Coordinates of C-alpha atoms in Angstrom, one line a residue:
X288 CA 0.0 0.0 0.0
X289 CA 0.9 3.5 -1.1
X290 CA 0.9 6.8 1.0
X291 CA -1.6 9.3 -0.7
X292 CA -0.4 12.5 -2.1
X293 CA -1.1 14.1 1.1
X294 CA 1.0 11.9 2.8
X295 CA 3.8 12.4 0.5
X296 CA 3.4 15.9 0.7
X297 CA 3.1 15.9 4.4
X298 CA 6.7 13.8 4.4
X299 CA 8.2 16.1 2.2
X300 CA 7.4 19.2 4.3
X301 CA 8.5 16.9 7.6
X302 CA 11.8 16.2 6.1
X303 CA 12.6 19.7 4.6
X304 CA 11.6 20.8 8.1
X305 CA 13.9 18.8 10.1
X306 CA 16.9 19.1 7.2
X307 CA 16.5 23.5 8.3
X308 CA 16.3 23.2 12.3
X309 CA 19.0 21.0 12.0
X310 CA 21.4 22.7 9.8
X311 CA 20.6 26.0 11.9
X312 CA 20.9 24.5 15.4
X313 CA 24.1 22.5 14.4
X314 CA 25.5 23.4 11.4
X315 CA 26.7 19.7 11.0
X316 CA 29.4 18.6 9.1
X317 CA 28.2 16.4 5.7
X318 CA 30.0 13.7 6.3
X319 CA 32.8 11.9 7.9
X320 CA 36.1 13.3 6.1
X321 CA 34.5 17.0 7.2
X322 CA 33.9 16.1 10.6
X323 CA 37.7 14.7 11.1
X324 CA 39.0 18.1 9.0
X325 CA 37.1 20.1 11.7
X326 CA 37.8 18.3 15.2
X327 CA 40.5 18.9 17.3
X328 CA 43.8 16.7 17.4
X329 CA 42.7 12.7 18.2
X330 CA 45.4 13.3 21.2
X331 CA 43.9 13.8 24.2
X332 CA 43.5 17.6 25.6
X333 CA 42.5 18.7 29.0
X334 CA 41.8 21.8 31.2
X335 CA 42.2 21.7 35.0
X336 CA 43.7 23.9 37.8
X337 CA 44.1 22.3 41.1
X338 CA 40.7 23.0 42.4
X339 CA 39.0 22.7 39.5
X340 CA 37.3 19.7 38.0
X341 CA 39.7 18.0 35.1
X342 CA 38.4 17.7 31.5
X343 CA 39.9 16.1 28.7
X344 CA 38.5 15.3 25.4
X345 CA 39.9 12.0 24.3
X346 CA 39.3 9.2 21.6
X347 CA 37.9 5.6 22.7
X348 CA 38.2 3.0 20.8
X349 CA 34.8 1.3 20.5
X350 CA 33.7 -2.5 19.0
X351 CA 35.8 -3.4 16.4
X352 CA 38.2 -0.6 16.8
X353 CA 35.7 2.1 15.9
X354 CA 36.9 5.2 17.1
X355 CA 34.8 7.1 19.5
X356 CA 35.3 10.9 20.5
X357 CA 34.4 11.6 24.3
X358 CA 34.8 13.6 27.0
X359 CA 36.1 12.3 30.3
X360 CA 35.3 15.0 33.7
X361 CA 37.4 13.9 36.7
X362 CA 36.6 15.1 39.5
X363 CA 38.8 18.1 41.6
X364 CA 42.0 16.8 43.5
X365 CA 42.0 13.6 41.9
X366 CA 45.6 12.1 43.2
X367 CA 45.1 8.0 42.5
X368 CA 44.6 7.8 46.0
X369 CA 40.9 6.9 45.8
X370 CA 38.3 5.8 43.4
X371 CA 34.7 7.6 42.0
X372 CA 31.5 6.1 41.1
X373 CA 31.4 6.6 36.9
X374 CA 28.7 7.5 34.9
X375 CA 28.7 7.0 31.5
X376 CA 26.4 9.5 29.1
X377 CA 25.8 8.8 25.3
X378 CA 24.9 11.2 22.6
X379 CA 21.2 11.6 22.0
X380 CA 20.8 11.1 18.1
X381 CA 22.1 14.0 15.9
X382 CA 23.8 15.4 18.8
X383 CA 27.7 16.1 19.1
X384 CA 29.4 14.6 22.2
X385 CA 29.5 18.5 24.0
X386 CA 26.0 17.6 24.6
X387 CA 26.2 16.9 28.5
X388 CA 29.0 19.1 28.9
X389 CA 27.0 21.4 31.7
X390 CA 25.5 18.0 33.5
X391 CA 28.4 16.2 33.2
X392 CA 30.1 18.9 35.4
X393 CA 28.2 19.4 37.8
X394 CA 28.3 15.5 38.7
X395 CA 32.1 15.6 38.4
X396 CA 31.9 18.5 41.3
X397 CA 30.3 16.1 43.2
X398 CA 32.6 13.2 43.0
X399 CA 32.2 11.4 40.1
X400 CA 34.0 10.8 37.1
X401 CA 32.0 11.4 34.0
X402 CA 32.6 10.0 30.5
X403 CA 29.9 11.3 27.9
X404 CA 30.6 10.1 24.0
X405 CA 29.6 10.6 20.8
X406 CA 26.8 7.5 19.6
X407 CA 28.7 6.0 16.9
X408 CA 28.1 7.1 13.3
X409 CA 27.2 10.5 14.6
X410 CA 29.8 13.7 14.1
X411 CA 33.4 13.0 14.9
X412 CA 32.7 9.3 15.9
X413 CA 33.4 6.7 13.5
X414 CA 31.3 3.8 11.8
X415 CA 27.7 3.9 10.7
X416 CA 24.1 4.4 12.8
X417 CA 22.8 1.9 13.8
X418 CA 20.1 2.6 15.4
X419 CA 21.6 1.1 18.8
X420 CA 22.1 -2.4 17.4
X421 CA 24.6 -4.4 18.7
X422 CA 27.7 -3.1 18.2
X423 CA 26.3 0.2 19.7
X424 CA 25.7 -1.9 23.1
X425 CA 29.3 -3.7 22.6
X426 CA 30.7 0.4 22.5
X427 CA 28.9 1.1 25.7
X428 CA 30.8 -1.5 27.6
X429 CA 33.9 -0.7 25.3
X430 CA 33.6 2.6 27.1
X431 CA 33.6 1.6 30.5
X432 CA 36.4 -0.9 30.1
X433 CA 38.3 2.4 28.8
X434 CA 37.1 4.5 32.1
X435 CA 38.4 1.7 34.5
X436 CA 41.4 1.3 33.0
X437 CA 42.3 5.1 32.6
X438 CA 40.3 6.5 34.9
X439 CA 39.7 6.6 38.7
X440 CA 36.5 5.0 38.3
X441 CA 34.9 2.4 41.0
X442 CA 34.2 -1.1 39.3
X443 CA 31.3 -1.5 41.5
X444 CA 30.1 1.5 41.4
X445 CA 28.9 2.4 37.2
X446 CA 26.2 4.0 36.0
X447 CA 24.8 5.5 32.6
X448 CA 22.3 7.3 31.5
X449 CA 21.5 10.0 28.6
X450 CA 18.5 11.7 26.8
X451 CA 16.4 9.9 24.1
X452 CA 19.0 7.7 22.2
X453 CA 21.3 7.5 25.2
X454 CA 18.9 6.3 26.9
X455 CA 18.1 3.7 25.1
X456 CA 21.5 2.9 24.6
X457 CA 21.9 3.1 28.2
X458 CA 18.9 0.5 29.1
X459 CA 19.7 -1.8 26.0
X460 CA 23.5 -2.1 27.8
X461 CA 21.9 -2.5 31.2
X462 CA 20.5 -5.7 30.2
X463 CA 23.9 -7.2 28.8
X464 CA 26.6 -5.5 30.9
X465 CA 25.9 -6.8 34.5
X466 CA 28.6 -4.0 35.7
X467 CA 26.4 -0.8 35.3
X468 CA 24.1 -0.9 38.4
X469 CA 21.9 2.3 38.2
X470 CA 20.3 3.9 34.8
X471 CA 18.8 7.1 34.3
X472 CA 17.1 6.7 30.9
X473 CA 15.4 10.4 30.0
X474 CA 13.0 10.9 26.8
X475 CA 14.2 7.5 25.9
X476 CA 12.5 4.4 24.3
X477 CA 11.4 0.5 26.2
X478 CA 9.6 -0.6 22.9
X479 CA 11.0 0.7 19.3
X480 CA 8.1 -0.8 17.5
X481 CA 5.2 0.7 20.0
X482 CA 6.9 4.0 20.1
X483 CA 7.0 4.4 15.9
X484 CA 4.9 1.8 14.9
X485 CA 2.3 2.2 17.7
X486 CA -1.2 0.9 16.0
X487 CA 0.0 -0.6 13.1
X488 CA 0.8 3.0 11.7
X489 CA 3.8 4.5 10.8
X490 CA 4.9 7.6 12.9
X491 CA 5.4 9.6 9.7
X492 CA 6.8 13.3 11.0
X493 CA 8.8 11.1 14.0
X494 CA 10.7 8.8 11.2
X495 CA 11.0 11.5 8.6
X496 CA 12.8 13.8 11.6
X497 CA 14.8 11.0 12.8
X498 CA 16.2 9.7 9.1
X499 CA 16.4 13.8 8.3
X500 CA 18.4 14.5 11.7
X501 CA 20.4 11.2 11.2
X502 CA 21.6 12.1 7.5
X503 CA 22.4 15.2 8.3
X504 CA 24.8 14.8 11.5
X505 CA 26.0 11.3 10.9
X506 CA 26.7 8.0 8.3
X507 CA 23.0 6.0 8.4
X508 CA 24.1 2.5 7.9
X509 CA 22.4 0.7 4.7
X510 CA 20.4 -1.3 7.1
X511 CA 18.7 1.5 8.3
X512 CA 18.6 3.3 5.4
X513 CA 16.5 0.4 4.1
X514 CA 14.5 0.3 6.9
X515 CA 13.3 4.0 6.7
X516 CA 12.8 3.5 3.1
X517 CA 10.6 0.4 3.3
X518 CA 8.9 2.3 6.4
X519 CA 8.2 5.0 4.9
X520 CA 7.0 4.1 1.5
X521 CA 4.6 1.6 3.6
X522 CA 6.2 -1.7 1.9
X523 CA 4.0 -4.3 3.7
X524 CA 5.9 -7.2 2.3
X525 CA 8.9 -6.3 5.0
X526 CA 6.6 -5.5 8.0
X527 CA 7.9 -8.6 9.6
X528 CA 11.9 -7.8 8.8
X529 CA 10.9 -4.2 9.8
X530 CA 9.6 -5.6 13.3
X531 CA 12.1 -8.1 13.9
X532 CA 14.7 -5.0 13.5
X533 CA 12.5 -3.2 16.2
X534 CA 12.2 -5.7 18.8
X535 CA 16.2 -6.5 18.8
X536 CA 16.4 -2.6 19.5
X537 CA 13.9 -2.5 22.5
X538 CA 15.0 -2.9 26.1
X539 CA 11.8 -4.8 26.5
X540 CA 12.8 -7.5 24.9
X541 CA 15.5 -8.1 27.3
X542 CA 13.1 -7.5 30.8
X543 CA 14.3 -10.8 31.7
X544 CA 18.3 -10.0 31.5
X545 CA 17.3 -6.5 33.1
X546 CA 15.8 -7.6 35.9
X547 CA 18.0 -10.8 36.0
X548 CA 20.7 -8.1 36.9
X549 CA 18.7 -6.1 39.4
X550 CA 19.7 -2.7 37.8
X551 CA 18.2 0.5 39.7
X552 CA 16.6 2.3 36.8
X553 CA 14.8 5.8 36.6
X554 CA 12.8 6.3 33.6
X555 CA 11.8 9.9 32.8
X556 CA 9.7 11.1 29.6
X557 CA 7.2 14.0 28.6
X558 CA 3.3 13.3 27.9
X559 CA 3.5 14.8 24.5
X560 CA 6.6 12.6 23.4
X561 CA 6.3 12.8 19.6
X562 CA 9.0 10.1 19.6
X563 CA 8.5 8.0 22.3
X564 CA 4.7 8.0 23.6
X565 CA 4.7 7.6 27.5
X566 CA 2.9 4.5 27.2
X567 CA 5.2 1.9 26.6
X568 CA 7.5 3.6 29.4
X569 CA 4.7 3.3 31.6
X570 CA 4.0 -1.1 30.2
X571 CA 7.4 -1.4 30.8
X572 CA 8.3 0.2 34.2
X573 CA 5.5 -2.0 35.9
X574 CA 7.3 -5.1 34.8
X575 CA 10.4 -4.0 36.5
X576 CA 11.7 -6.4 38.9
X577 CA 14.7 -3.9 40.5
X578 CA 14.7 -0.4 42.0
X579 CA 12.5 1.4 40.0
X580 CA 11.1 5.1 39.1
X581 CA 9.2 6.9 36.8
X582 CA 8.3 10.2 36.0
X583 CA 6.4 11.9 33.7
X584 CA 6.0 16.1 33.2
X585 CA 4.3 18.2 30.4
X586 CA 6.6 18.9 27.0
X587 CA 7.4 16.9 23.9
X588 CA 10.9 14.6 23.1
X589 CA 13.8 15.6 25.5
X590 CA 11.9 19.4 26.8
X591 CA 11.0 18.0 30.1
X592 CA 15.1 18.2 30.6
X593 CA 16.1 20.5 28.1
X594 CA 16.6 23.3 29.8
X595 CA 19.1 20.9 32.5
X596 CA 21.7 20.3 29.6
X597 CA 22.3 24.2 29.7
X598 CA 23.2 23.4 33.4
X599 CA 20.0 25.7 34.2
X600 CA 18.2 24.7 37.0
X601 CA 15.5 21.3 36.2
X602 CA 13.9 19.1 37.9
X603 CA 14.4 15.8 35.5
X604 CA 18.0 16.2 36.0
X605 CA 18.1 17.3 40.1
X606 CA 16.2 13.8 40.6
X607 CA 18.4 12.0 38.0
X608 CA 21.1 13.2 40.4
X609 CA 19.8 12.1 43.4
X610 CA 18.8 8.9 41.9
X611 CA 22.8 8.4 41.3
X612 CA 23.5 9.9 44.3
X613 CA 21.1 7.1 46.2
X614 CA 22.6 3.5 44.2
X615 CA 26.2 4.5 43.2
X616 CA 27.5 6.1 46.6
X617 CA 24.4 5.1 48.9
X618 CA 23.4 8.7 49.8
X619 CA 20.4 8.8 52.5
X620 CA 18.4 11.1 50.6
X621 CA 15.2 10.0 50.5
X622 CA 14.6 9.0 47.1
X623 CA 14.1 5.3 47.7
X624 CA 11.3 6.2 50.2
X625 CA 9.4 8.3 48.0
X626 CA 6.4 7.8 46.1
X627 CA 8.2 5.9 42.8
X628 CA 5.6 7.3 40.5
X629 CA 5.9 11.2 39.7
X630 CA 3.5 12.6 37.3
X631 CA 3.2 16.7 36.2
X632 CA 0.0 17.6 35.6
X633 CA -0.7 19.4 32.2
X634 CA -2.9 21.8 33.3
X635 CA -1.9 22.5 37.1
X636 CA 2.0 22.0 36.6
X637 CA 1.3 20.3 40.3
X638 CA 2.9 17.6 41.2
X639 CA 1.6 14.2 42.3
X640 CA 3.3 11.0 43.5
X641 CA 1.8 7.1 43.4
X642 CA 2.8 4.0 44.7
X643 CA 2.7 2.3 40.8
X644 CA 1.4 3.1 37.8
X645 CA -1.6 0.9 38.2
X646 CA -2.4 3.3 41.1
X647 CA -2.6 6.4 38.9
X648 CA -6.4 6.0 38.1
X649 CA -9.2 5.6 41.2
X650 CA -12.2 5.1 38.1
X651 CA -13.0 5.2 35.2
X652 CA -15.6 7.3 33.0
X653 CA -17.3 5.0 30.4
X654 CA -18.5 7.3 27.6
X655 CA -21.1 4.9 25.3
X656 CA -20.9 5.2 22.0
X657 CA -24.2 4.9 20.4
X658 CA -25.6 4.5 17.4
X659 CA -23.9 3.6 14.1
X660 CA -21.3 6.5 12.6
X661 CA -20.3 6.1 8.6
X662 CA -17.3 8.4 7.6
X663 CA -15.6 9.2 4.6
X664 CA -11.8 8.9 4.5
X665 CA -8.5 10.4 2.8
X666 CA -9.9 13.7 4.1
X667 CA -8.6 15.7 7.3
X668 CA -11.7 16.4 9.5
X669 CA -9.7 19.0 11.4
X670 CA -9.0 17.1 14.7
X671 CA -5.6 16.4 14.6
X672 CA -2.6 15.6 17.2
X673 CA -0.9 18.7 15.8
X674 CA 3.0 18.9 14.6
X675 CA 5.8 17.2 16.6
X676 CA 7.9 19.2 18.7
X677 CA 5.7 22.5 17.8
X678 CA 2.4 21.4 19.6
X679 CA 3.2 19.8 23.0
X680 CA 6.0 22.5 23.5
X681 CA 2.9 24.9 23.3
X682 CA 0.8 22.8 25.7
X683 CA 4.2 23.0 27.9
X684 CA 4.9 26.2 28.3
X685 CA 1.3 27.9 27.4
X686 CA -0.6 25.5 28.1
X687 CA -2.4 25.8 24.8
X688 CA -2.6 21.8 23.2
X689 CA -4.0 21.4 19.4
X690 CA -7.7 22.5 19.6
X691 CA -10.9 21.8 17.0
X692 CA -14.4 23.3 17.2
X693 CA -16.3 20.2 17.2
X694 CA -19.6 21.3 16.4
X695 CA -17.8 22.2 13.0
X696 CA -16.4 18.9 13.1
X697 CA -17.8 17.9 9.7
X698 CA -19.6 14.4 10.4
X699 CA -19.0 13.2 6.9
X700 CA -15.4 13.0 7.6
X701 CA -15.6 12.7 12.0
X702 CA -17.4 9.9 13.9
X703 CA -18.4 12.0 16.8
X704 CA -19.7 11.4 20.6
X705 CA -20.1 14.0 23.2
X706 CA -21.0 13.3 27.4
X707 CA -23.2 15.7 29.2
X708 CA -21.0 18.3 30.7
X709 CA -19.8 17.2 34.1
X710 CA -20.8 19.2 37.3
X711 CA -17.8 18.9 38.7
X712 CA -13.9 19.1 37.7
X713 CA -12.4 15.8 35.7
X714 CA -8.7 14.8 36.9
X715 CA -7.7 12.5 33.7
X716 CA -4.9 10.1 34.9
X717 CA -3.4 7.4 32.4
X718 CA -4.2 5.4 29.8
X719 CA -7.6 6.1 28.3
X720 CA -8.9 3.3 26.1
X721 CA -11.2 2.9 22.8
X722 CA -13.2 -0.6 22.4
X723 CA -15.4 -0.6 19.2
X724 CA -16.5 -2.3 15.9
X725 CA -15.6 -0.4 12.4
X726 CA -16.6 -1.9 9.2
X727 CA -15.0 -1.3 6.2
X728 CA -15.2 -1.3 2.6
X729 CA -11.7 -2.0 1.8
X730 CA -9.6 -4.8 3.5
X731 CA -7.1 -2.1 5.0
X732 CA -7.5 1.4 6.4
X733 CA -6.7 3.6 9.1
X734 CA -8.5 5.6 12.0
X735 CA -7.5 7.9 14.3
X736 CA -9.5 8.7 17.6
X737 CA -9.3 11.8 19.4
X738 CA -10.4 12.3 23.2
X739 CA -11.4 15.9 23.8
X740 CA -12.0 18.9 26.3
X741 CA -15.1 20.5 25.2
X742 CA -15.9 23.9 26.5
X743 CA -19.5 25.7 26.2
X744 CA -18.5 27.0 23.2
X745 CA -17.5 24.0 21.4
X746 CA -13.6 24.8 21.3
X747 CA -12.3 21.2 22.1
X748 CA -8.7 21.1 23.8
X749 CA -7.0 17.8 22.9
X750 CA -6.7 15.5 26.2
X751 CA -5.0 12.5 24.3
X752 CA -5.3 10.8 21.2
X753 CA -3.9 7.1 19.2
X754 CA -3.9 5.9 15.3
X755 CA -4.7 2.5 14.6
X756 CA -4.5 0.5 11.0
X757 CA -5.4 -2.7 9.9
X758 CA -4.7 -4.6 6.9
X759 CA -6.8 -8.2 5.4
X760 CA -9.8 -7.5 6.9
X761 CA -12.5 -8.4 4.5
X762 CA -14.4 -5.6 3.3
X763 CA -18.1 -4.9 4.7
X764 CA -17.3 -7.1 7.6
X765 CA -17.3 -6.3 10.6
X766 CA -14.4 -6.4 13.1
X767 CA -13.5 -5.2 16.4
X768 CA -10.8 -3.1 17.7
X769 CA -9.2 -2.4 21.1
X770 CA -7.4 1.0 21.3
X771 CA -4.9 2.7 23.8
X772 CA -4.9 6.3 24.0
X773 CA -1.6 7.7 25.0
X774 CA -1.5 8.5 28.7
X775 CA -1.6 12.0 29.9
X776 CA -2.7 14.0 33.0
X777 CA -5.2 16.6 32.1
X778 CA -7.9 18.1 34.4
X779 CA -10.9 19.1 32.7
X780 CA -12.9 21.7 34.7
X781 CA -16.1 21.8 35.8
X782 CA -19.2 22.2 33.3
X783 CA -16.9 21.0 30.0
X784 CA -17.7 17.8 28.2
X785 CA -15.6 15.1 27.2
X786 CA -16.0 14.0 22.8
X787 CA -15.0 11.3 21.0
X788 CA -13.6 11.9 17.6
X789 CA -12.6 9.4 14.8
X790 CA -11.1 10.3 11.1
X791 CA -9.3 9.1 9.3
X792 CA -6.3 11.6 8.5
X793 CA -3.6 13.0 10.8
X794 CA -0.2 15.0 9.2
X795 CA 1.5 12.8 12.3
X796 CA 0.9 9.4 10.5
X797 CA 1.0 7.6 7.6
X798 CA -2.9 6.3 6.0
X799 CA -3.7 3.6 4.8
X800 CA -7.2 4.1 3.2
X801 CA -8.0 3.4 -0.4
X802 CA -9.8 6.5 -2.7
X803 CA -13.4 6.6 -2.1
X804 CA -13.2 4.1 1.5
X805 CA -15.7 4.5 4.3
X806 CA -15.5 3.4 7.7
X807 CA -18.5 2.5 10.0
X808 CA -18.2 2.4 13.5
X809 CA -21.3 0.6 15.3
X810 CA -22.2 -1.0 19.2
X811 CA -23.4 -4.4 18.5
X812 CA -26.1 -5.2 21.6
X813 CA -23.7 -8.3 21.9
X814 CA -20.5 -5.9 22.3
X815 CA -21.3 -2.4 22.7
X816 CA -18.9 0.2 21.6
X817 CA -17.5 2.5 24.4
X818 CA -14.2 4.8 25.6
X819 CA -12.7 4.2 29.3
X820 CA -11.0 7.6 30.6
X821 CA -9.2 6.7 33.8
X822 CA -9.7 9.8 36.4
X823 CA -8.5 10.4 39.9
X824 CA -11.1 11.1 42.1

């Protein structure tokens, strides 16, 4: 199956997009012989005084010899006497290894040594991307074999952690390098193929920035090169090679080894990940076996701890410290004792801590949804989950999330249910979820289904929202289909509704509805159609 013109069009834009904020925010070099021409001598350099923290930019070599630039911050007064608990802190994708340079700091003042390096096939480092595959998990350990042997590191005391790709680095090693004992994975990934793939549907504006970002900064392997191709152009004939490539890059698939090694992991992420959705951070943390915690705040990919990697002051990274602070040197500070759960709210900014994740929700709100609802599909009905990066960091900082009018919804093109208003305030916690039966007249097709905030004037603020596609159905039969939202914390105030939206088009993802297709979406007596929306009371 094809992407429409739309699609294309919206891929396009997505990709010319990403190739301008990239080549303004980091001026990247094109490839590798231009990165070497503009970095420093491969001998190591340094900077220290006596009472200063010592940094020196060296080169590590990774798997296979692979050359790896990094940074290595030791901390003040440093004589070989003693050792330091080491934390180790890959790139995130597309960015160079000066990345962690104000964190990394500020944990060498307080007594450990810090090596931070550039992800292979990125900038200055050598090889190819691969998309932390296995030799990017061999470099990991390659890394800390080159900190205790060069180093005053602790061998029983290593930890790593990073920001979207480093942390999923960072996890993926966890599970196969029984050395590093504490993890602090930010804005980072447990399942690949749920975060990109979530609902059968392609991530479109996620992949296109991440192949865009990747080609730009660094050397995409061929492998992944394929990949994104076959992803992107919807090739249905390599879902399953596609998959398999997904699953070998996702921590989950490797609980077992994790927990086998009892590693003390923090996972933080954003509600409005347009990368990662916090969902499979969420499914993954409550399997967990070890020292766990998990936190989620307002934002999109890597803003809930942004602002930290400019050293200014966040609260991601403060707990991140103190999570290090607690497993690596055993500091009594009260992190282990606290509520493991920490969610943001989107609309207070409060803060709210839970015993698990299961505890987030004390009900549900069961919205029924009636009748029978025939739409048309290839066009946009105007509810949308917005652009990535653009519309959660407006729902961050100004609290404004993509909006629609839904009486104007057009019905042709929206499947649409609205609750009475509510008398009193609505605290939405976690995962809301869609149960229903859609009929099609073409064996595949995709929906999307929108939860929102309606005020008395019809201006619906988006509380959450999922894509799902499905392929081989037999057309004009009917078939059912179980949905998860992505989680969120949203408070609707009192004397607002809650609506139900489904269409069929969303710039986010890739469609898969033939010209001319209509979806139904009934509640068989049988097996009635309804949304669940978890709410703290």
């Amino acid at each position: 199956m094809t992407p429409s013109r739309t699609t294309l069009r919206a891929a396009i834009g997505t990709v010319a997009a990403a190739v301008l904020a990239t080549t303004v925010l980091t001026g990247a070099p094109a490839n590798a012989e231009a990165a070497t021409a503009a970095a420093p001598s491969s001998a190591p350099t340094s900077a220290a005084s006596d009472d200063s923290v010592s940094v020196k930019f060296v080169d590590i070599k990774g798997d296979g010899g692979t050359i790896l630039k990094a940074n290595v911050f030791t901390p003040a007064g440093s004589d070989g006497t003693r050792r330091y608990p080491v934390i180790v802190l890959p790139t995130s994708w597309a960015m160079p290894q000066i990345e962690y340079m104000a964190q990394a700091k500020k944990l060498a003042d307080s007594g450990y040594v810090v090596v931070g390096y550039n992800s292979r096939g990125f900038w200055q480092s050598g090889g190819q991307i691969e998309t932390a595959g296995p030799k990017d998990i061999a470099d990991a350990s390659k890394v800390i074999d080159w900190a205790l042997a060069n180093t005053p590191a602790d061998p029983q005391k290593v930890g790593m952690g990073g920001v979207s790709y480093g942390a999923g680095i960072s996890l993926l090693a966890s599970a196969f390098d029984k050395r590093i004992k504490v993890v602090a994975a930010l804005s980072g990934w447990a399942d690949l193929i749920g975060s990109i793939y979530s609902g059968r549907t392609q991530h479109l504006q996620a992949a296109a920035m991440l192949g865009g970002a990747g080609a730009l900064t660094g050397r995409p392997s061929p492998e992944l090169q394929s990949i994104l191709k076959n992803f992107l152009t919807s090739n249905l004939s390599k879902e399953e090679e596609m998959l398999a490539w997904g699953k070998k890059r996702s921590p989950a698939t490797y609980l077992d080894k994790i927990n086998a090694n009892g590693t003390a992991i923090m996972l933080g992420n954003a509600w409005g990940d347009s990368l990662f959705p916090p969902n499979q951070y969420a499914d993954f943390y409550e399997k967990l076996k070890g020292p766990k915690r998990l936190e989620f705040r307002p934002g999109d990919h890597a803003t809930a701890e942004g602002l930290g990697l400019l050293g200014l002051p966040n609260d991601t990274w403060t707990n991140t410290k103190r999570w290090f602070d607690h497993y690596l040197k055993g500091a009594d500070n009260g992190i282990d004792r606290e509520s493991p759960v920490l969610l943001k709210s989107r609309s207070t900014g409060a803060y709210e801590g839970y015993k698990s994740w299961r505890d987030v929700p004390s009900a549900h709100r069961r919205i029924e949804l009636n009748g029978t609802r025939q739409i048309h599909t290839n066009l946009d009905s105007g509810a949308n989950g917005g652009l990535i990066f653009l519309s959660s960091m407006l729902d961050q900082f100004l609290r404004l999330p993509p909006m629609a009018s839904v009486p104007l919804l057009p019905r042709s093109l929206a499947a649409v249910w609205q609750t009475e208003r509510y008398e009193s305030g609505q605290r939405v916690r976690g995962t809301t979820r869609l149960h229903t039966t859609v009929t099609s007249t073409a064996e595949s097709g995709t929906g999307i289904a929108y939860l929102y905030d309606v005020g008395p004037l019809g201006l619906g603020r988006l509380v959450s929202h999922a894509p799902f596609t499905f392929h081989g159905k037999t057309p004009n039969q009917p078939f059912g289909v179980d949905l998860e939202l992505f989680s969120t914390a949203y408070d609707v105030p009192a004397g607002h509704r809650l609506a139900v939206v489904v269409d069929s088009v969303d710039p986010l993802y890739i469609e898969h509805n033939p010209n001319g297709a209509r979806l139904t979406f009934s509640s068989p007596a049988s097996d009635p159609s309804y949304v669940s929306v978890p709410v703290r009371e």
